[in-house]
Amino acid sequence: MALNKLRSYRHKVLTESLVDDVDFTSRSTSVPTEYLFKILVIGELGTGKTSIIKRYVHRFFSQHYRATIGVDFALKSIDWDSNTVVRLQLWDIAGQERFGNMTRVYYKDALGAFIVFDVTRPATFDAVVKWKQDLDAKVSLEDGTPIPCVLLANKCDQTKEGMVNSVAKMDEFCKENMFSAWYETSAKENVNIDDAAKTLVSQILKYTAQYKPTYLKSKGQVILNSVMSSEDKKNNCSC
């Protein structure tokens, strides 16, 4: 009788131990993986780059913004799916910076970009090709291909002028200049900004899936190899 009780007790303890192990494993694997992507927001002065970022990150719009001097930053966290968190480091680069020597520094390690033009000012669209060429000359993915770039035709709540009135011509323009996509956007009315961002993030995840993520000390956090400095790689080396 006592022996049967002992066997029953041992079976109970072993079963509870196995259940505990399973539960622990389940909990540990449910920790979301985090990615950090550096995103550039570039284009001519006054096209609404800062307004787009403010709307996207802070859900806020104001008619009164001072022109960005040099570069500004914002951070956006996205629950991409139940297992993935994407953090976007948005670099708001001043419109006049294309003529300076700092863009190579600003562009370094970027994994995606928005180029913004103002649909009411055709001259800002004319400058898009120069911005794209400058971007492609100074930053690329690890395999040498251009980083994903989405074109934003901003201020679409106002009267549009130029090529942006023809969807077919815009599609052809984006194909010729290797844009991932283009969207008519309005920071004022909150039009298509989230959709444009989702498209860009999807492209980044698609193009960077070939790179094995490097796990940092913070459990579950991942930073892609192409946004790590050589010193970071050395510090995170498992050898």
CSV table of C-alpha atoms in Angstrom, one decimal:
chain,number,residue,atom,x,y,z
A,1,MET,CA,0.0,0.0,0.0
A,2,ALA,CA,2.8,2.4,1.0
A,3,LEU,CA,4.7,1.4,-2.1
A,4,ASN,CA,1.7,2.2,-4.4
A,5,LYS,CA,1.3,5.6,-2.7
A,6,LEU,CA,5.1,6.3,-3.3
A,7,ARG,CA,4.8,5.4,-7.0
A,8,SER,CA,1.7,7.5,-7.3
A,9,TYR,CA,3.5,10.5,-5.7
A,10,ARG,CA,6.5,10.1,-7.9
A,11,HIS,CA,4.3,9.9,-11.0
A,12,LYS,CA,2.5,13.1,-9.9
A,13,VAL,CA,5.8,15.0,-9.2
A,14,LEU,CA,7.3,13.9,-12.6
A,15,THR,CA,4.1,14.9,-14.5
A,16,GLU,CA,4.0,18.3,-12.8
A,17,SER,CA,7.7,18.8,-13.6
A,18,LEU,CA,7.1,18.0,-17.3
A,19,VAL,CA,4.2,20.4,-17.4
A,20,ASP,CA,6.3,23.1,-15.8
A,21,ASP,CA,9.0,22.6,-18.3
A,22,VAL,CA,6.6,22.8,-21.2
A,23,ASP,CA,5.0,26.0,-19.8
A,24,PHE,CA,8.4,27.5,-19.3
A,25,THR,CA,9.4,26.8,-22.9
A,26,SER,CA,6.2,28.2,-24.2
A,27,ARG,CA,6.7,31.4,-22.2
A,28,SER,CA,10.3,31.8,-23.3
A,29,THR,CA,9.5,31.4,-27.0
A,30,SER,CA,6.7,33.9,-26.8
A,31,VAL,CA,9.0,36.8,-26.3
A,32,PRO,CA,8.7,39.0,-29.4
A,33,THR,CA,11.7,39.5,-31.7
A,34,GLU,CA,12.6,43.1,-32.0
A,35,TYR,CA,14.1,44.7,-35.2
A,36,LEU,CA,15.6,48.2,-35.5
A,37,PHE,CA,15.5,49.8,-39.0
A,38,LYS,CA,17.0,53.2,-39.8
A,39,ILE,CA,14.7,55.0,-42.2
A,40,LEU,CA,15.6,58.2,-44.1
A,41,VAL,CA,13.0,60.9,-44.9
A,42,ILE,CA,14.4,63.1,-47.6
A,43,GLY,CA,13.2,65.6,-50.3
A,44,GLU,CA,13.2,69.3,-51.1
A,45,LEU,CA,12.7,72.0,-48.5
A,46,GLY,CA,9.0,72.6,-47.5
A,47,THR,CA,7.6,69.3,-48.9
A,48,GLY,CA,6.2,68.3,-45.5
A,49,LYS,CA,8.7,65.7,-44.3
A,50,THR,CA,8.5,66.8,-40.7
A,51,SER,CA,4.7,67.0,-40.8
A,52,ILE,CA,4.6,63.4,-42.2
A,53,ILE,CA,6.8,62.2,-39.4
A,54,LYS,CA,4.8,64.0,-36.7
A,55,ARG,CA,1.6,62.6,-38.0
A,56,TYR,CA,3.0,59.1,-38.2
A,57,VAL,CA,4.7,59.0,-34.9
A,58,HIS,CA,2.7,61.4,-32.7
A,59,ARG,CA,-0.6,61.4,-34.5
A,60,PHE,CA,-0.3,65.2,-34.6
A,61,PHE,CA,-0.4,67.9,-37.3
A,62,SER,CA,0.4,71.6,-37.1
A,63,GLN,CA,0.5,74.3,-39.7
A,64,HIS,CA,3.5,75.8,-38.0
A,65,TYR,CA,6.9,74.0,-38.2
A,66,ARG,CA,10.3,75.5,-38.4
A,67,ALA,CA,12.5,74.3,-41.3
A,68,THR,CA,14.7,71.4,-40.1
A,69,ILE,CA,18.3,72.3,-39.8
A,70,GLY,CA,20.7,69.4,-40.5
A,71,VAL,CA,18.8,66.4,-39.2
A,72,ASP,CA,16.2,65.5,-36.7
A,73,PHE,CA,15.1,62.1,-35.3
A,74,ALA,CA,12.0,60.2,-34.2
A,75,LEU,CA,11.3,56.7,-33.1
A,76,LYS,CA,8.2,54.6,-34.0
A,77,SER,CA,7.4,51.2,-32.6
A,78,ILE,CA,5.2,48.8,-34.5
A,79,ASP,CA,3.7,45.5,-33.4
A,80,TRP,CA,4.2,43.9,-36.7
A,81,ASP,CA,2.7,40.6,-35.7
A,82,SER,CA,2.3,38.5,-32.6
A,83,ASN,CA,6.0,37.5,-32.7
A,84,THR,CA,7.6,40.6,-34.1
A,85,VAL,CA,8.2,44.2,-33.0
A,86,VAL,CA,9.7,46.6,-35.5
A,87,ARG,CA,11.3,49.8,-34.3
A,88,LEU,CA,11.8,52.5,-36.9
A,89,GLN,CA,14.5,55.2,-36.4
A,90,LEU,CA,13.3,58.0,-38.7
A,91,TRP,CA,15.9,60.5,-39.8
A,92,ASP,CA,14.3,63.8,-40.9
A,93,ILE,CA,17.0,65.3,-43.2
A,94,ALA,CA,16.8,69.0,-44.1
A,95,GLY,CA,15.9,69.7,-47.8
A,96,GLN,CA,19.1,71.7,-48.4
A,97,GLU,CA,21.4,68.9,-47.2
A,98,ARG,CA,21.6,67.3,-50.7
A,99,PHE,CA,23.9,70.1,-51.6
A,100,GLY,CA,26.1,69.6,-48.5
A,101,ASN,CA,28.8,67.0,-47.6
A,102,MET,CA,27.0,65.4,-44.7
A,103,THR,CA,24.4,63.2,-46.5
A,104,ARG,CA,26.9,60.3,-46.7
A,105,VAL,CA,27.1,60.4,-42.9
A,106,TYR,CA,23.4,60.7,-42.5
A,107,TYR,CA,22.6,57.9,-44.9
A,108,LYS,CA,25.1,55.4,-43.4
A,109,ASP,CA,23.4,52.1,-42.4
A,110,ALA,CA,19.9,53.1,-43.6
A,111,LEU,CA,17.7,50.2,-44.6
A,112,GLY,CA,14.9,52.2,-46.3
A,113,ALA,CA,13.9,55.7,-47.3
A,114,PHE,CA,11.0,57.9,-48.2
A,115,ILE,CA,11.5,60.6,-50.8
A,116,VAL,CA,8.9,63.4,-50.4
A,117,PHE,CA,7.7,66.0,-52.9
A,118,ASP,CA,4.9,68.6,-52.8
A,119,VAL,CA,2.1,67.9,-55.4
A,120,THR,CA,1.4,71.7,-55.6
A,121,ARG,CA,5.0,72.5,-56.5
A,122,PRO,CA,6.2,70.7,-59.7
A,123,ALA,CA,9.8,71.8,-59.1
A,124,THR,CA,10.0,69.6,-56.0
A,125,PHE,CA,9.0,66.6,-58.2
A,126,ASP,CA,11.7,67.5,-60.7
A,127,ALA,CA,14.2,67.2,-57.9
A,128,VAL,CA,13.1,63.7,-57.0
A,129,VAL,CA,15.4,62.0,-59.5
A,130,LYS,CA,18.4,63.8,-58.1
A,131,TRP,CA,17.5,62.8,-54.5
A,132,LYS,CA,17.2,59.2,-55.6
A,133,GLN,CA,20.5,59.2,-57.4
A,134,ASP,CA,22.2,60.8,-54.4
A,135,LEU,CA,20.6,58.1,-52.2
A,136,ASP,CA,21.6,55.2,-54.4
A,137,ALA,CA,25.2,56.5,-54.7
A,138,LYS,CA,25.7,56.7,-51.0
A,139,VAL,CA,23.9,53.8,-49.4
A,140,SER,CA,22.9,50.2,-50.4
A,141,LEU,CA,22.0,46.9,-49.0
A,142,GLU,CA,24.8,44.4,-48.2
A,143,ASP,CA,24.4,42.8,-51.6
A,144,GLY,CA,24.9,46.1,-53.3
A,145,THR,CA,21.3,46.6,-54.4
A,146,PRO,CA,19.5,50.0,-53.6
A,147,ILE,CA,17.7,50.2,-50.3
A,148,PRO,CA,13.9,50.1,-50.6
A,149,CYS,CA,12.5,53.5,-51.3
A,150,VAL,CA,8.9,54.7,-51.3
A,151,LEU,CA,7.9,58.0,-53.1
A,152,LEU,CA,5.4,60.2,-51.3
A,153,ALA,CA,3.4,62.7,-53.3
A,154,ASN,CA,2.5,64.9,-50.3
A,155,LYS,CA,-0.2,67.5,-49.7
A,156,CYS,CA,-2.7,65.6,-51.9
A,157,ASP,CA,-5.5,67.4,-50.0
A,158,GLN,CA,-4.6,70.4,-52.2
A,159,THR,CA,-4.8,71.0,-56.0
A,160,LYS,CA,-2.3,68.8,-57.8
A,161,GLU,CA,0.0,70.0,-60.6
A,162,GLY,CA,2.2,68.1,-63.0
A,163,MET,CA,2.8,64.4,-63.6
A,164,VAL,CA,1.1,63.3,-60.3
A,165,ASN,CA,-2.3,63.8,-62.0
A,166,SER,CA,-1.5,60.7,-64.2
A,167,VAL,CA,-1.4,57.4,-62.3
A,168,ALA,CA,0.0,55.6,-65.3
A,169,LYS,CA,2.9,58.1,-65.8
A,170,MET,CA,3.7,58.0,-62.0
A,171,ASP,CA,3.8,54.2,-62.1
A,172,GLU,CA,6.2,54.3,-65.1
A,173,PHE,CA,8.3,56.9,-63.4
A,174,CYS,CA,8.7,54.8,-60.3
A,175,LYS,CA,9.5,51.7,-62.3
A,176,GLU,CA,12.2,53.5,-64.2
A,177,ASN,CA,13.8,55.0,-61.1
A,178,MET,CA,13.5,51.9,-59.0
A,179,PHE,CA,11.0,53.0,-56.4
A,180,SER,CA,9.3,50.3,-54.4
A,181,ALA,CA,6.0,52.1,-54.6
A,182,TRP,CA,4.4,55.6,-54.5
A,183,TYR,CA,1.6,57.1,-52.5
A,184,GLU,CA,-0.4,60.3,-52.5
A,185,THR,CA,-0.2,61.4,-48.9
A,186,SER,CA,-1.5,64.2,-46.7
A,187,ALA,CA,-0.1,64.8,-43.3
A,188,LYS,CA,-2.9,67.3,-42.6
A,189,GLU,CA,-5.7,64.8,-43.4
A,190,ASN,CA,-3.8,61.7,-42.5
A,191,VAL,CA,-4.0,60.1,-45.9
A,192,ASN,CA,-2.0,56.9,-46.8
A,193,ILE,CA,0.9,57.6,-44.4
A,194,ASP,CA,0.4,54.4,-42.4
A,195,ASP,CA,0.0,52.4,-45.7
A,196,ALA,CA,3.2,53.8,-47.1
A,197,ALA,CA,5.1,52.9,-44.0
A,198,LYS,CA,3.7,49.4,-44.0
A,199,THR,CA,4.8,49.0,-47.6
A,200,LEU,CA,8.3,50.2,-46.8
A,201,VAL,CA,8.7,48.0,-43.8
A,202,SER,CA,7.4,45.0,-45.8
A,203,GLN,CA,10.1,45.6,-48.4
A,204,ILE,CA,12.8,46.0,-45.8
A,205,LEU,CA,11.8,42.7,-44.2
A,206,LYS,CA,11.7,41.0,-47.6
A,207,TYR,CA,15.1,42.3,-48.7
A,208,THR,CA,16.9,41.7,-45.4
A,209,ALA,CA,15.5,38.2,-44.7
A,210,GLN,CA,18.6,36.8,-46.2
A,211,TYR,CA,20.8,38.3,-43.5
A,212,LYS,CA,21.0,36.3,-40.3
A,213,PRO,CA,20.0,38.5,-37.4
A,214,THR,CA,22.4,39.1,-34.6
A,215,TYR,CA,21.0,38.7,-31.1
A,216,LEU,CA,22.0,41.4,-28.6
A,217,LYS,CA,22.3,41.0,-24.8
A,218,SER,CA,18.7,42.3,-24.4
A,219,LYS,CA,16.7,39.1,-24.7
A,220,GLY,CA,14.6,38.9,-27.8
A,221,GLN,CA,16.0,42.1,-29.4
A,222,VAL,CA,17.5,41.8,-32.8
A,223,ILE,CA,19.5,44.3,-34.9
A,224,LEU,CA,20.2,43.4,-38.5
A,225,ASN,CA,23.8,43.0,-39.5
A,226,SER,CA,23.7,45.8,-42.0
A,227,VAL,CA,22.9,48.4,-39.3
A,228,MET,CA,25.6,47.2,-37.0
A,229,SER,CA,28.9,49.0,-36.7
A,230,SER,CA,32.1,46.9,-36.9
A,231,GLU,CA,32.6,47.6,-33.2
A,232,ASP,CA,29.1,46.3,-32.4
A,233,LYS,CA,29.8,43.2,-34.4
A,234,LYS,CA,33.0,42.6,-32.5
A,235,ASN,CA,31.2,43.0,-29.2
A,236,ASN,CA,28.5,40.6,-30.1
A,237,CYS,CA,30.8,38.0,-31.6
A,238,SER,CA,30.2,34.5,-30.2
A,239,CYS,CA,33.7,33.4,-30.9
